[in-house]
């Protein structure tokens, strides 16, 4: 799979994409550092992986906890070659319905947790003059849908920071890919991975209907997470990996539809946009 053995650091590794990635990488003989909030759950999920596996309990919202994990990974295997920022969770509700605490907690994990990992791993990658950072966003980070505004905002942030990060670290030989999956058959729509506003407002009927559509999809999502994990791993082996990786036909179709809408909207106001300069 790879030209030489790499060290992979994967967050949110006890279930979903993270667990699929860990298992496939261990089978391939790679060094895998996996983090989770619950170490017992992580170890039980992975099983008996052998000496190439380092499981760590990490609070991604705590910078010291993240720093300790990165240090442990580097000490154990001598490098950190690939980071997959996979940890995150969904949050549903209109902006008015979600409390400040619910909103900030979502950003702490989905956005600031990702930033904490990048901040702590970059000194190692700069010194190596190599590395690949893969940030798992969502198609909701490219085109959001009703009822998921805060989740969309968090994942839009991940897409945006990935775009700029790619430019900022290119000179150090570090590559960046942001992954935007559609609906995959993981535990994402289960209670353990999804927060719904604790104080719903009756008037937001369309939001409730939107939530019901997604929740009813649980267990019926078209995407195969094992295929997604393989696609992510394969990207690391490419000489020129993509900055954007859309996974799933639904993700691709939604992204292309958004691209078409944006082009029409931009061109509709082109004359106005170009008229903002001082008059000669």
CSV table of N, CA and C in Angstrom, one decimal, residues 130-217:
chain,number,residue,atom,x,y,z
A,130,UNK,N,8.0,16.9,5.9
A,130,UNK,CA,7.1,16.0,5.2
A,130,UNK,C,5.9,15.7,6.1
A,131,UNK,N,4.8,15.3,5.5
A,131,UNK,CA,3.6,15.0,6.3
A,131,UNK,C,2.4,15.2,5.5
A,132,UNK,N,1.3,14.7,6.0
A,132,UNK,CA,0.0,14.8,5.3
A,132,UNK,C,-1.1,15.0,6.4
A,133,UNK,N,-1.8,16.1,6.4
A,133,UNK,CA,-2.9,16.3,7.3
A,133,UNK,C,-4.2,16.2,6.6
A,134,UNK,N,-5.0,15.3,7.1
A,134,UNK,CA,-6.3,15.0,6.5
A,134,UNK,C,-7.4,15.4,7.5
A,135,UNK,N,-8.2,16.4,7.1
A,135,UNK,CA,-9.3,16.9,8.0
A,135,UNK,C,-10.6,16.3,7.4
A,136,UNK,N,-11.3,15.6,8.3
A,136,UNK,CA,-12.6,15.1,7.9
A,136,UNK,C,-13.7,16.1,8.2
A,137,UNK,N,-14.2,16.7,7.1
A,137,UNK,CA,-15.3,17.7,7.3
A,137,UNK,C,-16.6,17.0,7.0
A,138,UNK,N,-17.4,17.5,6.0
A,138,UNK,CA,-18.7,16.9,5.7
A,138,UNK,C,-19.2,17.6,4.4
A,139,UNK,N,-20.0,17.0,3.7
A,139,UNK,CA,-20.6,17.7,2.6
A,139,UNK,C,-21.4,18.9,3.1
A,140,UNK,N,-21.9,18.8,4.4
A,140,UNK,CA,-22.5,19.9,5.0
A,140,UNK,C,-21.6,21.1,5.2
A,141,UNK,N,-20.3,20.9,5.1
A,141,UNK,CA,-19.3,22.0,5.1
A,141,UNK,C,-19.1,22.7,3.8
A,142,UNK,N,-19.8,22.1,2.8
A,142,UNK,CA,-19.8,22.8,1.4
A,142,UNK,C,-21.2,23.3,1.1
A,143,UNK,N,-22.2,22.5,1.4
A,143,UNK,CA,-23.5,23.0,1.2
A,143,UNK,C,-24.4,22.4,2.3
A,144,UNK,N,-24.9,23.3,3.2
A,144,UNK,CA,-25.6,22.9,4.3
A,144,UNK,C,-27.1,22.7,4.0
A,145,UNK,N,-27.8,22.1,4.9
A,145,UNK,CA,-29.3,21.9,4.8
A,145,UNK,C,-30.0,22.4,6.0
A,146,UNK,N,-31.3,22.6,5.8
A,146,UNK,CA,-32.1,23.1,6.9
A,146,UNK,C,-32.0,22.2,8.1
A,147,UNK,N,-32.0,22.9,9.3
A,147,UNK,CA,-32.0,22.3,10.6
A,147,UNK,C,-30.6,22.0,11.1
A,148,UNK,N,-29.5,22.2,10.4
A,148,UNK,CA,-28.2,21.9,10.8
A,148,UNK,C,-27.2,23.0,10.7
A,149,UNK,N,-27.7,24.2,11.0
A,149,UNK,CA,-26.9,25.4,10.8
A,149,UNK,C,-25.5,25.4,11.5
A,150,UNK,N,-25.5,25.1,12.8
A,150,UNK,CA,-24.3,25.1,13.6
A,150,UNK,C,-23.3,24.0,13.1
A,151,UNK,N,-23.9,22.9,12.8
A,151,UNK,CA,-23.0,21.8,12.3
A,151,UNK,C,-22.4,22.3,10.9
A,152,UNK,N,-23.2,22.8,10.1
A,152,UNK,CA,-22.7,23.3,8.8
A,152,UNK,C,-21.6,24.4,9.0
A,153,UNK,N,-21.8,25.3,10.0
A,153,UNK,CA,-20.9,26.4,10.3
A,153,UNK,C,-19.5,25.8,10.7
A,154,UNK,N,-19.6,24.7,11.6
A,154,UNK,CA,-18.4,24.1,12.1
A,154,UNK,C,-17.6,23.4,10.9
A,155,UNK,N,-18.3,22.7,10.1
A,155,UNK,CA,-17.7,22.0,9.0
A,155,UNK,C,-17.2,22.9,7.9
A,156,UNK,N,-18.0,24.0,7.7
A,156,UNK,CA,-17.5,25.1,6.7
A,156,UNK,C,-16.1,25.6,7.3
A,157,UNK,N,-16.0,25.8,8.6
A,157,UNK,CA,-14.8,26.2,9.2
A,157,UNK,C,-13.6,25.3,8.9
A,158,UNK,N,-13.9,24.0,9.0
A,158,UNK,CA,-12.9,23.0,8.7
A,158,UNK,C,-12.4,23.0,7.3
A,159,UNK,N,-13.4,23.2,6.4
A,159,UNK,CA,-13.0,23.3,4.9
A,159,UNK,C,-12.2,24.6,4.7
A,160,UNK,N,-12.6,25.7,5.3
A,160,UNK,CA,-11.9,27.0,5.1
A,160,UNK,C,-10.5,26.9,5.7
A,161,UNK,N,-10.3,26.4,6.9
A,161,UNK,CA,-9.0,26.4,7.5
A,161,UNK,C,-8.1,25.4,6.7
A,162,UNK,N,-8.7,24.3,6.2
A,162,UNK,CA,-7.9,23.4,5.4
A,162,UNK,C,-7.3,24.0,4.1
A,163,UNK,N,-8.2,24.8,3.5
A,163,UNK,CA,-7.8,25.5,2.2
A,163,UNK,C,-6.5,26.4,2.5
A,164,UNK,N,-6.6,27.2,3.5
A,164,UNK,CA,-5.5,28.1,3.8
A,164,UNK,C,-4.3,27.3,4.4
A,165,UNK,N,-4.5,26.4,5.2
A,165,UNK,CA,-3.4,25.5,5.8
A,165,UNK,C,-2.6,24.9,4.6
A,166,UNK,N,-3.3,24.5,3.6
A,166,UNK,CA,-2.6,23.9,2.5
A,166,UNK,C,-1.5,24.8,1.9
A,167,UNK,N,-1.9,26.1,1.8
A,167,UNK,CA,-0.9,27.1,1.3
A,167,UNK,C,0.2,27.4,2.3
A,168,UNK,N,-0.2,27.4,3.6
A,168,UNK,CA,0.7,27.8,4.6
A,168,UNK,C,1.8,26.8,4.8
A,169,UNK,N,1.5,25.5,4.6
A,169,UNK,CA,2.5,24.5,4.9
A,169,UNK,C,3.1,23.8,3.7
A,170,UNK,N,2.8,24.2,2.5
A,170,UNK,CA,3.3,23.6,1.3
A,170,UNK,C,4.8,23.7,1.3
A,171,UNK,N,5.4,24.8,1.7
A,171,UNK,CA,6.8,25.0,1.6
A,171,UNK,C,7.6,24.0,2.5
A,172,UNK,N,6.9,23.4,3.5
A,172,UNK,CA,7.5,22.4,4.4
A,172,UNK,C,7.4,21.0,3.9
A,173,UNK,N,6.8,20.8,2.7
A,173,UNK,CA,6.6,19.4,2.2
A,173,UNK,C,5.4,18.8,2.8
A,174,UNK,N,4.5,19.5,3.5
A,174,UNK,CA,3.3,19.0,4.1
A,174,UNK,C,2.1,19.2,3.2
A,175,UNK,N,1.4,18.1,3.1
A,175,UNK,CA,0.2,18.1,2.2
A,175,UNK,C,-1.1,18.2,3.0
A,176,UNK,N,-2.2,18.7,2.5
A,176,UNK,CA,-3.4,18.8,3.2
A,176,UNK,C,-4.6,18.3,2.3
A,177,UNK,N,-5.4,17.5,2.9
A,177,UNK,CA,-6.7,17.1,2.2
A,177,UNK,C,-7.8,17.3,3.1
A,178,UNK,N,-8.9,17.9,2.6
A,178,UNK,CA,-10.1,18.0,3.4
A,178,UNK,C,-11.2,17.1,2.7
A,179,UNK,N,-11.7,16.2,3.6
A,179,UNK,CA,-12.6,15.1,3.1
A,179,UNK,C,-14.1,15.6,3.4
A,180,UNK,N,-14.9,15.5,2.4
A,180,UNK,CA,-16.3,15.9,2.6
A,180,UNK,C,-17.2,14.7,2.3
A,181,UNK,N,-17.5,13.8,3.3
A,181,UNK,CA,-18.4,12.7,3.0
A,181,UNK,C,-19.8,13.0,3.0
A,182,UNK,N,-20.6,12.2,2.3
A,182,UNK,CA,-22.0,12.3,2.3
A,182,UNK,C,-22.5,11.4,3.4
A,183,UNK,N,-23.6,10.7,3.2
A,183,UNK,CA,-24.2,9.8,4.2
A,183,UNK,C,-23.6,8.4,4.1
A,184,UNK,N,-22.9,8.0,5.2
A,184,UNK,CA,-22.3,6.7,5.3
A,184,UNK,C,-22.9,6.0,6.4
A,185,UNK,N,-22.9,4.6,6.3
A,185,UNK,CA,-23.5,3.8,7.3
A,185,UNK,C,-22.6,3.6,8.6
A,186,UNK,N,-22.5,4.7,9.3
A,186,UNK,CA,-21.7,4.6,10.6
A,186,UNK,C,-22.7,4.9,11.7
A,187,UNK,N,-22.2,5.2,12.9
A,187,UNK,CA,-23.0,5.5,14.0
A,187,UNK,C,-23.3,7.0,14.1
A,188,UNK,N,-23.0,7.8,13.1
A,188,UNK,CA,-23.1,9.2,13.1
A,188,UNK,C,-24.5,9.7,13.5
A,189,UNK,N,-25.6,9.0,13.1
A,189,UNK,CA,-26.9,9.4,13.4
A,189,UNK,C,-27.5,8.8,14.6
A,190,UNK,N,-26.6,8.1,15.4
A,190,UNK,CA,-27.1,7.6,16.7
A,190,UNK,C,-26.9,8.6,17.8
A,191,UNK,N,-27.5,8.3,18.9
A,191,UNK,CA,-27.5,9.3,20.0
A,191,UNK,C,-26.1,9.6,20.5
A,192,UNK,N,-25.2,8.6,20.4
A,192,UNK,CA,-23.8,8.8,20.9
A,192,UNK,C,-23.0,9.8,20.0
A,193,UNK,N,-23.5,10.0,18.8
A,193,UNK,CA,-22.7,10.9,17.9
A,193,UNK,C,-23.5,12.1,17.5
A,194,UNK,N,-24.7,12.3,18.0
A,194,UNK,CA,-25.5,13.4,17.5
A,194,UNK,C,-26.2,14.1,18.7
A,195,UNK,N,-26.2,15.4,18.6
A,195,UNK,CA,-26.9,16.2,19.6
A,195,UNK,C,-28.0,17.0,18.9
A,196,UNK,N,-29.2,16.9,19.5
A,196,UNK,CA,-30.3,17.7,19.0
A,196,UNK,C,-30.7,18.7,20.1
A,197,UNK,N,-31.1,19.9,19.7
A,197,UNK,CA,-31.4,21.0,20.6
A,197,UNK,C,-32.2,20.5,21.7
A,198,UNK,N,-31.8,20.8,23.0
A,198,UNK,CA,-32.6,20.4,24.1
A,198,UNK,C,-33.9,21.2,24.3
A,199,UNK,N,-33.9,22.4,23.7
A,199,UNK,CA,-35.1,23.2,23.9
A,199,UNK,C,-35.7,23.6,22.5
A,200,UNK,N,-36.3,22.6,21.9
A,200,UNK,CA,-36.9,22.9,20.5
A,200,UNK,C,-38.1,23.9,20.6
A,201,UNK,N,-38.2,24.7,19.6
A,201,UNK,CA,-39.3,25.7,19.5
A,201,UNK,C,-40.3,25.2,18.5
A,202,UNK,N,-41.6,25.1,18.9
A,202,UNK,CA,-42.6,24.5,18.1
A,202,UNK,C,-42.8,25.1,16.7
A,203,UNK,N,-42.5,26.4,16.6
A,203,UNK,CA,-42.7,27.0,15.3
A,203,UNK,C,-41.8,26.5,14.2
A,204,UNK,N,-40.7,25.9,14.6
A,204,UNK,CA,-39.7,25.4,13.6
A,204,UNK,C,-40.1,24.0,13.1
A,205,UNK,N,-41.3,23.9,12.5
A,205,UNK,CA,-41.8,22.6,12.0
A,205,UNK,C,-40.9,22.1,10.9
A,206,UNK,N,-40.4,22.9,10.0
A,206,UNK,CA,-39.6,22.4,8.9
A,206,UNK,C,-38.3,21.9,9.4
A,207,UNK,N,-37.8,22.4,10.5
A,207,UNK,CA,-36.5,21.9,11.1
A,207,UNK,C,-36.8,20.5,11.6
A,208,UNK,N,-37.9,20.3,12.3
A,208,UNK,CA,-38.2,19.0,12.9
A,208,UNK,C,-38.4,18.0,11.8
A,209,UNK,N,-39.0,18.4,10.7
A,209,UNK,CA,-39.2,17.5,9.6
A,209,UNK,C,-37.8,17.1,8.9
A,210,UNK,N,-36.9,18.1,8.9
A,210,UNK,CA,-35.6,17.8,8.3
A,210,UNK,C,-34.9,16.8,9.2
A,211,UNK,N,-35.0,17.0,10.5
A,211,UNK,CA,-34.3,16.1,11.4
A,211,UNK,C,-34.9,14.7,11.3
A,212,UNK,N,-36.2,14.6,11.2
A,212,UNK,CA,-36.8,13.3,11.0
A,212,UNK,C,-36.4,12.6,9.8
A,213,UNK,N,-36.2,13.3,8.7
A,213,UNK,CA,-35.7,12.7,7.5
A,213,UNK,C,-34.3,12.0,7.7
A,214,UNK,N,-33.5,12.7,8.3
A,214,UNK,CA,-32.1,12.2,8.5
A,214,UNK,C,-32.1,11.1,9.6
A,215,UNK,N,-32.8,11.2,10.6
A,215,UNK,CA,-32.8,10.2,11.7
A,215,UNK,C,-33.5,8.9,11.1
A,216,UNK,N,-34.4,9.0,10.3
A,216,UNK,CA,-35.1,7.8,9.7
A,216,UNK,C,-34.1,7.1,8.7
A,217,UNK,N,-33.0,7.8,8.3
A,217,UNK,CA,-32.1,7.2,7.4
A,217,UNK,C,-31.1,6.3,8.1
